[in-house]
PDB file of C-alpha atoms in Angstrom:
ATOM      1  CA  MET K   6      -6.817  57.057  39.319  1.00 90.00           C
ATOM      2  CA  THR K   7      -5.731  53.677  40.696  1.00 92.00           C
ATOM      3  CA  TYR K   8      -5.903  50.052  39.652  1.00 89.00           C
ATOM      4  CA  ASP K   9      -8.126  49.231  42.652  1.00 91.00           C
ATOM      5  CA  GLN K  10     -10.573  51.971  41.678  1.00 92.00           C
ATOM      6  CA  LEU K  11     -10.924  50.578  38.166  1.00 92.00           C
ATOM      7  CA  VAL K  12     -11.352  47.024  39.452  1.00 90.00           C
ATOM      8  CA  ALA K  13     -14.057  48.159  41.886  1.00 92.00           C
ATOM      9  CA  PHE K  14     -15.828  50.126  39.145  1.00 91.00           C
ATOM     10  CA  LEU K  15     -15.816  47.132  36.778  1.00 91.00           C
ATOM     11  CA  ALA K  16     -17.032  44.795  39.528  1.00 89.00           C
ATOM     12  CA  VAL K  17     -20.023  47.021  40.335  1.00 90.00           C
ATOM     13  CA  ALA K  18     -20.831  47.377  36.639  1.00 89.00           C
ATOM     14  CA  GLY K  19     -20.633  43.623  36.165  1.00 86.00           C
ATOM     15  CA  GLU K  20     -22.551  42.574  39.277  1.00 86.00           C
ATOM     16  CA  GLY K  21     -25.153  45.345  39.218  1.00 87.00           C
ATOM     17  CA  THR K  22     -24.995  46.143  42.945  1.00 88.00           C
ATOM     18  CA  PHE K  23     -22.345  47.354  45.364  1.00 89.00           C
ATOM     19  CA  SER K  24     -23.106  44.495  47.761  1.00 89.00           C
ATOM     20  CA  ALA K  25     -22.558  41.842  45.073  1.00 88.00           C
ATOM     21  CA  ALA K  26     -19.376  43.577  43.921  1.00 88.00           C
ATOM     22  CA  SER K  27     -18.023  43.663  47.478  1.00 89.00           C
ATOM     23  CA  ALA K  28     -18.653  39.916  47.836  1.00 86.00           C
ATOM     24  CA  ARG K  29     -16.877  39.249  44.548  1.00 83.00           C
ATOM     25  CA  LEU K  30     -13.872  41.380  45.528  1.00 86.00           C
ATOM     26  CA  HIS K  31     -13.822  40.147  49.149  1.00 85.00           C
ATOM     27  CA  LYS K  32     -13.994  43.748  50.358  1.00 88.00           C
ATOM     28  CA  SER K  33     -16.503  45.537  52.564  1.00 91.00           C
ATOM     29  CA  GLN K  34     -19.294  47.395  50.797  1.00 90.00           C
ATOM     30  CA  PRO K  35     -18.195  50.781  52.227  1.00 91.00           C
ATOM     31  CA  ALA K  36     -14.675  50.151  50.881  1.00 92.00           C
ATOM     32  CA  VAL K  37     -15.983  49.430  47.375  1.00 91.00           C
ATOM     33  CA  SER K  38     -18.315  52.441  47.493  1.00 91.00           C
ATOM     34  CA  LYS K  39     -15.433  54.676  48.572  1.00 93.00           C
ATOM     35  CA  LEU K  40     -13.218  53.467  45.713  1.00 93.00           C
ATOM     36  CA  VAL K  41     -15.921  54.211  43.152  1.00 92.00           C
ATOM     37  CA  ARG K  42     -16.828  57.572  44.716  1.00 92.00           C
ATOM     38  CA  ASN K  43     -13.186  58.658  44.703  1.00 93.00           C
ATOM     39  CA  LEU K  44     -12.897  57.626  41.057  1.00 92.00           C
ATOM     40  CA  GLU K  45     -15.987  59.649  40.152  1.00 91.00           C
ATOM     41  CA  ARG K  46     -14.630  62.623  42.098  1.00 92.00           C
ATOM     42  CA  GLU K  47     -11.309  62.481  40.236  1.00 92.00           C
ATOM     43  CA  LEU K  48     -13.048  62.219  36.861  1.00 92.00           C
ATOM     44  CA  GLY K  49     -15.644  64.837  37.675  1.00 92.00           C
ATOM     45  CA  VAL K  50     -18.528  62.690  36.364  1.00 91.00           C
ATOM     46  CA  GLU K  51     -21.068  60.278  37.808  1.00 92.00           C
ATOM     47  CA  LEU K  52     -20.455  56.775  36.479  1.00 93.00           C
ATOM     48  CA  PHE K  53     -23.529  55.163  38.081  1.00 90.00           C
ATOM     49  CA  ASP K  54     -27.167  56.125  38.442  1.00 89.00           C
ATOM     50  CA  ARG K  55     -27.902  55.199  42.054  1.00 85.00           C
ATOM     51  CA  ARG K  56     -31.589  56.111  42.135  1.00 83.00           C
ATOM     52  CA  GLU K  57     -32.657  52.471  41.770  1.00 80.00           C
ATOM     53  CA  TYR K  58     -31.619  49.368  43.711  1.00 80.00           C
ATOM     54  CA  ARG K  59     -29.317  48.266  40.901  1.00 85.00           C
ATOM     55  CA  ALA K  60     -26.358  50.480  40.096  1.00 87.00           C
ATOM     56  CA  THR K  61     -26.899  51.389  36.435  1.00 89.00           C
ATOM     57  CA  LEU K  62     -24.161  52.890  34.287  1.00 92.00           C
ATOM     58  CA  THR K  63     -24.750  56.445  33.112  1.00 90.00           C
ATOM     59  CA  ASP K  64     -23.938  57.389  29.514  1.00 91.00           C
ATOM     60  CA  ALA K  65     -20.529  58.563  30.689  1.00 92.00           C
ATOM     61  CA  GLY K  66     -20.166  55.357  32.698  1.00 90.00           C
ATOM     62  CA  ARG K  67     -20.789  53.189  29.649  1.00 90.00           C
ATOM     63  CA  LEU K  68     -18.142  55.019  27.635  1.00 92.00           C
ATOM     64  CA  PHE K  69     -15.683  54.849  30.521  1.00 93.00           C
ATOM     65  CA  HIS K  70     -16.421  51.139  31.042  1.00 92.00           C
ATOM     66  CA  GLU K  71     -15.089  50.231  27.591  1.00 89.00           C
ATOM     67  CA  ARG K  72     -11.760  51.953  28.234  1.00 90.00           C
ATOM     68  CA  ALA K  73     -11.464  50.730  31.820  1.00 90.00           C
ATOM     69  CA  ALA K  74     -12.052  47.101  30.821  1.00 88.00           C
ATOM     70  CA  ALA K  75      -9.364  47.373  28.140  1.00 87.00           C
ATOM     71  CA  VAL K  76      -6.894  48.898  30.619  1.00 90.00           C
ATOM     72  CA  ILE K  77      -7.437  46.160  33.219  1.00 86.00           C
ATOM     73  CA  GLU K  78      -7.242  43.419  30.600  1.00 83.00           C
ATOM     74  CA  GLY K  79      -3.965  44.865  29.309  1.00 84.00           C
ATOM     75  CA  THR K  80      -2.578  45.231  32.827  1.00 85.00           C
ATOM     76  CA  GLU K  81      -3.358  41.625  33.717  1.00 78.00           C
ATOM     77  CA  ALA K  82      -1.932  40.381  30.417  1.00 76.00           C
ATOM     78  CA  LEU K  83       1.287  42.265  31.166  1.00 80.00           C
ATOM     79  CA  ARG K  84       1.340  40.845  34.690  1.00 75.00           C
ATOM     80  CA  SER K  85       0.903  37.318  33.307  1.00 68.00           C
ATOM     81  CA  PHE K  86       3.731  37.916  30.852  1.00 73.00           C
ATOM     82  CA  GLY K  87       5.972  39.158  33.651  1.00 74.00           C
ATOM     83  CA  MET K  88       5.193  36.092  35.769  1.00 65.00           C
ATOM     84  CA  ARG K  89       6.143  33.817  32.887  1.00 62.00           C
ATOM     85  CA  LEU K  90       9.343  35.770  32.228  1.00 69.00           C
ATOM     86  CA  SER K  91      10.393  35.187  35.828  1.00 66.00           C
ATOM     87  CA  GLY K  92      10.025  31.450  35.300  1.00 64.00           C
ATOM     88  CA  LYS K  93       8.706  31.031  38.838  1.00 73.00           C
ATOM     89  CA  ALA K  94       5.792  28.641  39.239  1.00 79.00           C
ATOM     90  CA  GLU K  95       2.795  29.823  41.228  1.00 85.00           C
ATOM     91  CA  PRO K  96       2.076  27.784  44.409  1.00 88.00           C
ATOM     92  CA  ILE K  97      -1.532  26.825  43.529  1.00 92.00           C
ATOM     93  CA  VAL K  98      -3.484  26.307  40.306  1.00 95.00           C
ATOM     94  CA  ARG K  99      -7.257  25.801  40.496  1.00 96.00           C
ATOM     95  CA  LEU K 100      -9.281  24.034  37.818  1.00 97.00           C
ATOM     96  CA  ALA K 101     -13.084  23.840  37.900  1.00 97.00           C
ATOM     97  CA  VAL K 102     -14.763  21.239  35.697  1.00 96.00           C
ATOM     98  CA  ASP K 103     -18.379  20.509  34.887  1.00 95.00           C
ATOM     99  CA  ALA K 104     -19.630  17.286  36.461  1.00 94.00           C
ATOM    100  CA  VAL K 105     -20.034  15.630  33.046  1.00 94.00           C
ATOM    101  CA  THR K 106     -16.395  16.213  32.028  1.00 95.00           C
ATOM    102  CA  PRO K 107     -14.372  13.084  31.127  1.00 95.00           C
ATOM    103  CA  LEU K 108     -11.419  13.234  33.520  1.00 94.00           C
ATOM    104  CA  GLY K 109      -9.062  10.757  31.822  1.00 93.00           C
ATOM    105  CA  PRO K 110      -7.402  13.288  29.490  1.00 93.00           C
ATOM    106  CA  ILE K 111      -7.175  15.825  32.323  1.00 95.00           C
ATOM    107  CA  MET K 112      -5.400  13.313  34.584  1.00 94.00           C
ATOM    108  CA  ASP K 113      -2.796  12.768  31.853  1.00 93.00           C
ATOM    109  CA  ILE K 114      -2.213  16.530  31.720  1.00 94.00           C
ATOM    110  CA  PHE K 115      -1.994  16.741  35.528  1.00 94.00           C
ATOM    111  CA  ARG K 116       0.544  13.909  35.557  1.00 94.00           C
ATOM    112  CA  ARG K 117       2.820  15.818  33.188  1.00 92.00           C
ATOM    113  CA  ALA K 118       2.365  19.041  35.166  1.00 91.00           C
ATOM    114  CA  GLN K 119       3.255  17.227  38.404  1.00 91.00           C
ATOM    115  CA  ALA K 120       6.438  15.858  36.858  1.00 91.00           C
ATOM    116  CA  ARG K 121       7.537  19.341  35.750  1.00 89.00           C
ATOM    117  CA  HIS K 122       6.358  21.243  38.838  1.00 88.00           C
ATOM    118  CA  PRO K 123       6.267  18.788  41.787  1.00 89.00           C
ATOM    119  CA  LEU K 124       5.813  21.521  44.423  1.00 88.00           C
ATOM    120  CA  VAL K 125       2.771  23.142  42.817  1.00 90.00           C
ATOM    121  CA  ARG K 126      -0.574  22.264  44.387  1.00 92.00           C
ATOM    122  CA  ILE K 127      -3.392  21.589  41.945  1.00 94.00           C
ATOM    123  CA  GLU K 128      -6.972  21.981  43.149  1.00 95.00           C
ATOM    124  CA  LEU K 129      -9.683  20.285  41.088  1.00 96.00           C
ATOM    125  CA  GLY K 130     -13.268  21.317  41.797  1.00 95.00           C
ATOM    126  CA  THR K 131     -16.441  19.871  40.302  1.00 94.00           C
ATOM    127  CA  GLU K 132     -19.333  22.183  39.484  1.00 94.00           C
ATOM    128  CA  ARG K 133     -22.716  21.684  37.858  1.00 91.00           C
ATOM    129  CA  LEU K 134     -24.387  23.636  35.057  1.00 88.00           C
ATOM    130  CA  ALA K 135     -23.815  27.398  35.635  1.00 89.00           C
ATOM    131  CA  GLY K 136     -21.721  26.730  38.750  1.00 92.00           C
ATOM    132  CA  THR K 137     -18.498  26.679  36.745  1.00 93.00           C
ATOM    133  CA  ALA K 138     -19.173  30.199  35.475  1.00 92.00           C
ATOM    134  CA  ASP K 139     -19.656  31.228  39.114  1.00 91.00           C
ATOM    135  CA  ALA K 140     -16.297  29.707  40.060  1.00 93.00           C
ATOM    136  CA  LEU K 141     -14.521  31.764  37.391  1.00 93.00           C
ATOM    137  CA  ARG K 142     -16.414  34.951  38.168  1.00 89.00           C
ATOM    138  CA  GLU K 143     -15.780  34.650  41.927  1.00 88.00           C
ATOM    139  CA  ASP K 144     -12.069  33.840  41.492  1.00 88.00           C
ATOM    140  CA  ARG K 145     -12.449  30.314  42.852  1.00 93.00           C
ATOM    141  CA  ALA K 146     -10.901  28.911  39.673  1.00 95.00           C
ATOM    142  CA  ASP K 147      -8.057  29.934  37.373  1.00 95.00           C
ATOM    143  CA  LEU K 148      -9.211  27.674  34.541  1.00 97.00           C
ATOM    144  CA  ALA K 149     -12.421  25.850  33.753  1.00 97.00           C
ATOM    145  CA  VAL K 150     -13.709  23.055  31.557  1.00 97.00           C
ATOM    146  CA  ALA K 151     -17.417  23.617  31.094  1.00 95.00           C
ATOM    147  CA  THR K 152     -20.272  24.536  28.809  1.00 93.00           C
ATOM    148  CA  LYS K 153     -20.892  28.174  27.911  1.00 92.00           C
ATOM    149  CA  LEU K 154     -23.811  28.329  30.340  1.00 90.00           C
ATOM    150  CA  GLY K 155     -23.545  31.530  32.388  1.00 89.00           C
ATOM    151  CA  ILE K 156     -20.307  32.558  30.656  1.00 90.00           C
ATOM    152  CA  ASP K 157     -19.794  36.147  29.490  1.00 88.00           C
ATOM    153  CA  ALA K 158     -18.046  35.478  26.177  1.00 88.00           C
ATOM    154  CA  SER K 159     -16.578  38.992  26.050  1.00 85.00           C
ATOM    155  CA  ALA K 160     -14.770  38.477  29.363  1.00 87.00           C
ATOM    156  CA  VAL K 161     -13.059  35.135  28.674  1.00 93.00           C
ATOM    157  CA  GLU K 162     -10.744  33.251  26.370  1.00 94.00           C
ATOM    158  CA  ILE K 163     -12.346  30.023  25.204  1.00 95.00           C
ATOM    159  CA  ALA K 164     -11.409  26.943  23.160  1.00 95.00           C
ATOM    160  CA  ARG K 165     -13.237  23.695  22.475  1.00 94.00           C
ATOM    161  CA  PHE K 166     -12.330  20.723  24.695  1.00 95.00           C
ATOM    162  CA  CYS K 167     -14.774  17.958  23.716  1.00 93.00           C
ATOM    163  CA  GLY K 168     -18.394  16.988  23.253  1.00 93.00           C
ATOM    164  CA  VAL K 169     -20.260  14.821  25.780  1.00 93.00           C
ATOM    165  CA  ARG K 170     -23.444  12.978  24.824  1.00 92.00           C
ATOM    166  CA  VAL K 171     -25.964  12.586  27.651  1.00 92.00           C
ATOM    167  CA  ILE K 172     -28.256   9.542  27.340  1.00 93.00           C
ATOM    168  CA  PRO K 173     -31.513   8.861  29.249  1.00 93.00           C
ATOM    169  CA  VAL K 174     -31.164   5.495  31.034  1.00 95.00           C
ATOM    170  CA  ALA K 175     -32.771   3.238  33.646  1.00 97.00           C
ATOM    171  CA  ARG K 176     -31.959  -0.134  35.200  1.00 97.00           C
ATOM    172  CA  PHE K 177     -32.778  -3.100  32.980  1.00 97.00           C
ATOM    173  CA  ASP K 178     -35.727  -4.201  35.148  1.00 96.00           C
ATOM    174  CA  HIS K 179     -37.148  -0.744  35.834  1.00 96.00           C
ATOM    175  CA  PRO K 180     -40.760  -0.349  34.583  1.00 95.00           C
ATOM    176  CA  LEU K 181     -39.634   2.277  32.070  1.00 95.00           C
ATOM    177  CA  ALA K 182     -37.075  -0.139  30.624  1.00 94.00           C
ATOM    178  CA  THR K 183     -39.661  -2.849  29.974  1.00 91.00           C
ATOM    179  CA  CYS K 184     -42.674  -0.872  28.768  1.00 90.00           C
ATOM    180  CA  GLY K 185     -41.692  -0.493  25.124  1.00 83.00           C
ATOM    181  CA  ALA K 186     -40.797   2.618  23.165  1.00 82.00           C
ATOM    182  CA  PRO K 187     -41.361   5.455  22.819  1.00 86.00           C
ATOM    183  CA  ILE K 188     -42.281   6.045  26.451  1.00 90.00           C
ATOM    184  CA  PRO K 189     -45.373   8.254  26.940  1.00 88.00           C
ATOM    185  CA  PRO K 190     -44.898  11.386  29.103  1.00 87.00           C
ATOM    186  CA  ALA K 191     -47.598  10.298  31.578  1.00 89.00           C
ATOM    187  CA  LEU K 192     -45.640   7.136  32.388  1.00 91.00           C
ATOM    188  CA  LEU K 193     -42.381   9.088  32.737  1.00 91.00           C
ATOM    189  CA  ARG K 194     -44.003  11.436  35.246  1.00 91.00           C
ATOM    190  CA  ALA K 195     -45.013   8.485  37.415  1.00 93.00           C
ATOM    191  CA  HIS K 196     -41.356   7.601  38.057  1.00 95.00           C
ATOM    192  CA  ALA K 197     -38.637   9.671  39.716  1.00 95.00           C
ATOM    193  CA  GLN K 198     -36.329  11.526  37.362  1.00 94.00           C
ATOM    194  CA  ILE K 199     -32.850  11.846  38.865  1.00 95.00           C
ATOM    195  CA  ILE K 200     -31.343  15.254  38.068  1.00 92.00           C
ATOM    196  CA  LEU K 201     -28.209  17.231  38.883  1.00 91.00           C
ATOM    197  CA  ARG K 202     -28.680  20.372  40.955  1.00 88.00           C
ATOM    198  CA  ASP K 203     -27.152  23.571  39.588  1.00 88.00           C
ATOM    199  CA  SER K 204     -24.248  24.610  41.815  1.00 89.00           C
ATOM    200  CA  ALA K 205     -24.522  28.286  40.814  1.00 85.00           C
ATOM    201  CA  ARG K 206     -25.494  30.412  43.790  1.00 77.00           C
ATOM    202  CA  GLY K 207     -29.069  31.613  43.657  1.00 67.00           C
ATOM    203  CA  SER K 208     -29.632  30.151  40.201  1.00 61.00           C
ATOM    204  CA  ALA K 209     -33.243  30.618  39.127  1.00 55.00           C
ATOM    205  CA  SER K 210     -32.791  28.913  35.774  1.00 56.00           C
ATOM    206  CA  PRO K 211     -34.792  25.752  35.103  1.00 55.00           C
ATOM    207  CA  PRO K 212     -32.808  22.505  35.125  1.00 60.00           C
ATOM    208  CA  LEU K 213     -31.608  20.896  31.918  1.00 68.00           C
ATOM    209  CA  ASN K 214     -33.853  18.300  30.255  1.00 76.00           C
ATOM    210  CA  VAL K 215     -36.280  18.038  33.170  1.00 82.00           C
ATOM    211  CA  LEU K 216     -39.768  16.681  32.564  1.00 80.00           C
ATOM    212  CA  GLY K 217     -42.273  19.221  33.888  1.00 81.00           C
ATOM    213  CA  GLY K 218     -44.840  18.024  36.394  1.00 84.00           C
ATOM    214  CA  GLY K 219     -43.037  14.805  37.208  1.00 85.00           C
ATOM    215  CA  LEU K 220     -41.497  13.372  40.361  1.00 91.00           C
ATOM    216  CA  ARG K 221     -37.818  14.232  40.682  1.00 91.00           C
ATOM    217  CA  TRP K 222     -34.877  13.556  42.940  1.00 94.00           C
ATOM    218  CA  THR K 223     -31.873  15.898  42.965  1.00 92.00           C
ATOM    219  CA  VAL K 224     -28.232  14.957  43.478  1.00 94.00           C
ATOM    220  CA  THR K 225     -25.003  16.923  43.515  1.00 91.00           C
ATOM    221  CA  ASP K 226     -22.670  14.592  41.624  1.00 91.00           C
ATOM    222  CA  VAL K 227     -22.778  12.209  38.685  1.00 95.00           C
ATOM    223  CA  ALA K 228     -21.465   9.229  40.688  1.00 95.00           C
ATOM    224  CA  ALA K 229     -24.408   9.405  43.113  1.00 96.00           C
ATOM    225  CA  LYS K 230     -26.797   9.771  40.208  1.00 97.00           C
ATOM    226  CA  LYS K 231     -25.404   6.642  38.569  1.00 97.00           C
ATOM    227  CA  GLU K 232     -25.685   4.630  41.803  1.00 97.00           C
ATOM    228  CA  ILE K 233     -29.340   5.631  42.221  1.00 98.00           C
ATOM    229  CA  LEU K 234     -30.058   4.624  38.633  1.00 98.00           C
ATOM    230  CA  LEU K 235     -28.240   1.297  39.085  1.00 98.00           C
ATOM    231  CA  ALA K 236     -30.370   0.686  42.176  1.00 97.00           C
ATOM    232  CA  GLY K 237     -33.480   0.992  40.014  1.00 97.00           C
ATOM    233  CA  MET K 238     -34.912   3.963  41.882  1.00 97.00           C
ATOM    234  CA  GLY K 239     -35.526   6.219  38.907  1.00 96.00           C
ATOM    235  CA  TRP K 240     -34.457   7.289  35.441  1.00 96.00           C
ATOM    236  CA  GLY K 241     -32.270  10.107  34.148  1.00 94.00           C
ATOM    237  CA  GLY K 242     -29.498  11.215  31.840  1.00 93.00           C
ATOM    238  CA  LEU K 243     -25.901  10.052  32.205  1.00 95.00           C
ATOM    239  CA  PRO K 244     -22.854  11.090  30.183  1.00 95.00           C
ATOM    240  CA  GLU K 245     -22.134   8.388  27.620  1.00 94.00           C
ATOM    241  CA  HIS K 246     -18.630   7.760  28.995  1.00 94.00           C
ATOM    242  CA  VAL K 247     -20.089   7.251  32.505  1.00 96.00           C
ATOM    243  CA  ALA K 248     -22.904   4.953  31.387  1.00 97.00           C
ATOM    244  CA  ALA K 249     -20.881   2.949  28.833  1.00 96.00           C
ATOM    245  CA  GLY K 250     -19.804   0.113  31.151  1.00 97.00           C
ATOM    246  CA  ALA K 251     -23.258  -0.477  32.626  1.00 98.00           C
ATOM    247  CA  LEU K 252     -24.853  -0.257  29.169  1.00 97.00           C
ATOM    248  CA  ALA K 253     -22.382  -2.852  27.863  1.00 97.00           C
ATOM    249  CA  THR K 254     -23.173  -5.303  30.689  1.00 97.00           C
ATOM    250  CA  GLY K 255     -26.913  -4.687  30.422  1.00 97.00           C
ATOM    251  CA  GLU K 256     -27.259  -3.277  33.939  1.00 98.00           C
ATOM    252  CA  LEU K 257     -28.572  -0.063  32.410  1.00 98.00           C
ATOM    253  CA  VAL K 258     -30.555   0.356  29.211  1.00 96.00           C
ATOM    254  CA  ALA K 259     -31.009   3.446  27.058  1.00 94.00           C
ATOM    255  CA  LEU K 260     -34.546   4.832  26.997  1.00 93.00           C
ATOM    256  CA  GLN K 261     -36.353   6.300  24.030  1.00 89.00           C
ATOM    257  CA  VAL K 262     -37.710   9.501  25.530  1.00 85.00           C
ATOM    258  CA  PRO K 263     -38.948  12.035  22.949  1.00 80.00           C
ATOM    259  CA  GLU K 264     -39.099  14.704  25.670  1.00 70.00           C
ATOM    260  CA  PHE K 265     -35.415  14.189  26.509  1.00 72.00           C
ATOM    261  CA  GLU K 266     -33.158  15.436  23.740  1.00 62.00           C
ATOM    262  CA  ALA K 267     -29.884  13.546  23.909  1.00 59.00           C
ATOM    263  CA  ASP K 268     -27.865  16.503  22.624  1.00 70.00           C
ATOM    264  CA  THR K 269     -24.108  16.545  22.690  1.00 84.00           C
ATOM    265  CA  MET K 270     -23.018  18.999  25.370  1.00 88.00           C
ATOM    266  CA  GLU K 271     -20.064  20.984  24.090  1.00 93.00           C
ATOM    267  CA  LEU K 272     -17.367  21.540  26.707  1.00 95.00           C
ATOM    268  CA  PHE K 273     -14.772  24.287  26.480  1.00 96.00           C
ATOM    269  CA  VAL K 274     -11.530  25.293  28.161  1.00 97.00           C
ATOM    270  CA  ILE K 275     -12.169  28.754  29.608  1.00 97.00           C
ATOM    271  CA  ARG K 276     -10.181  31.400  31.460  1.00 96.00           C
ATOM    272  CA  ARG K 277     -10.757  35.040  32.304  1.00 92.00           C
ATOM    273  CA  ARG K 278      -9.081  37.728  30.238  1.00 88.00           C
ATOM    274  CA  ASP K 279      -8.706  40.112  33.169  1.00 84.00           C
ATOM    275  CA  ARG K 280      -6.678  37.853  35.453  1.00 84.00           C
ATOM    276  CA  PRO K 281      -2.941  37.086  35.464  1.00 83.00           C
ATOM    277  CA  HIS K 282      -1.969  33.520  34.605  1.00 87.00           C
ATOM    278  CA  GLY K 283       1.211  32.048  35.998  1.00 87.00           C
ATOM    279  CA  VAL K 284       3.650  29.594  34.487  1.00 89.00           C
ATOM    280  CA  VAL K 285       1.739  26.431  35.441  1.00 92.00           C
ATOM    281  CA  ALA K 286      -1.716  27.834  34.677  1.00 92.00           C
ATOM    282  CA  GLN K 287      -0.476  28.899  31.237  1.00 91.00           C
ATOM    283  CA  ALA K 288       0.992  25.446  30.586  1.00 92.00           C
ATOM    284  CA  LEU K 289      -2.258  23.742  31.660  1.00 95.00           C
ATOM    285  CA  TRP K 290      -4.259  26.110  29.456  1.00 95.00           C
ATOM    286  CA  GLU K 291      -2.160  25.253  26.416  1.00 93.00           C
ATOM    287  CA  GLU K 292      -2.298  21.508  27.084  1.00 93.00           C
ATOM    288  CA  LEU K 293      -6.051  21.487  27.721  1.00 94.00           C
ATOM    289  CA  ARG K 294      -6.593  23.355  24.459  1.00 92.00           C
ATOM    290  CA  ARG K 295      -4.361  20.940  22.578  1.00 89.00           C
ATOM    291  CA  CYS K 296      -5.046  17.595  24.257  1.00 79.00           C
ATOM    292  CA  GLY K 297      -8.798  17.482  24.894  1.00 71.00           C
ATOM    293  CA  PRO K 298     -10.665  14.586  23.200  1.00 73.00           C
ATOM    294  CA  GLY K 299     -12.230  17.053  20.766  1.00 66.00           C
ATOM    295  CA  ALA K 300      -9.595  19.784  20.845  1.00 63.00           C
ATOM    296  CA  GLY K 301      -8.806  21.729  17.734  1.00 52.00           C
ATOM    297  CA  ALA K 302     -12.302  22.692  16.642  1.00 52.00           C
ATOM    298  CA  PRO K 303     -13.127  26.414  16.809  1.00 48.00           C
ATOM    299  CA  ALA K 304     -15.011  27.543  19.897  1.00 54.00           C
ATOM    300  CA  ALA K 305     -17.794  28.975  17.758  1.00 48.00           C
ATOM    301  CA  ALA K 306     -18.785  25.436  16.838  1.00 37.00           C
ATOM    302  CA  GLY K 307     -20.180  24.873  20.324  1.00 41.00           C
ATOM    303  CA  LYS K 308     -23.279  26.035  22.088  1.00 44.00           C
ATOM    304  CA  ALA K 309     -24.549  26.282  25.610  1.00 47.00           C
ATOM    305  CA  PRO K 310     -26.816  23.428  26.679  1.00 49.00           C
ATOM    306  CA  ARG K 311     -30.430  24.342  26.266  1.00 47.00           C
ATOM    307  CA  ARG K 312     -32.465  24.461  29.445  1.00 47.00           C
ATOM    308  CA  ARG K 313     -36.033  23.425  28.955  1.00 44.00           C
ATOM    309  CA  ARG K 314     -39.057  22.177  30.831  1.00 39.00           C
ATOM    310  CA  LYS K 315     -41.560  19.984  29.086  1.00 35.00           C
ATOM    311  CA  ALA K 316     -45.225  20.332  29.889  1.00 30.00           C
TER     312      ALA K 316
END
């Protein structure tokens, strides 16, 4: 039994198909199938029921999965510990953040990391909605700051970072800003709602706080969304820290939209349990947990943003 066999087995169990597991592991499908077949041959049991399109764990497979996951998690934890003992910094650390994340505190943390490890390259990627979970799952990120949307809580370590309030706004002279409150749904549907597109691959989930049956424009970053709103071409939700300046000057006004719940989106610092974490990644993890605007609260206090369509 080898480490690669266990990793392939867990990937197929997690993804549900050999093709998806091969994409996740960056291996060919025949290579992944061979690893799992050899593992089954060594154990003398079938771990997957292959009669359907999706590879479903057998009873023996489910029991084996629990032990295999624990072994891989322990192996990666030991590898992380060994990397830290060596004191050698890894060459690259990748952080994925949700588009609504306030970056000020993160820049302060990056500045300190750069001073301590000037030769380490830091890659910062912005994702939207469930896209951050994808980045972790596909090994495109070592750490993430995001909601719990799409996150498998059993597979990650998680700590609260901060809460972000998203407010529905429009330009001061937009028809929705001058019609009085509360705004009726029929009037909202007559004007374009500007929404962020989920960056998760193949996501079939409905967008967050989207008015059903209305006109909508989609964008891929918060800055573009703000510019469209400032141009008076629609209405939509902006993080409070992004909208604050324009709200203070009166360029944007907050809308009273009963159909749009201005919930606080809870953001968390997240990393996978089954991956090694080097010296710099560990230091960033500890600082993000400690130095976020809302750090210190237990992770259980948060919740994933609710996705909903309104009729």
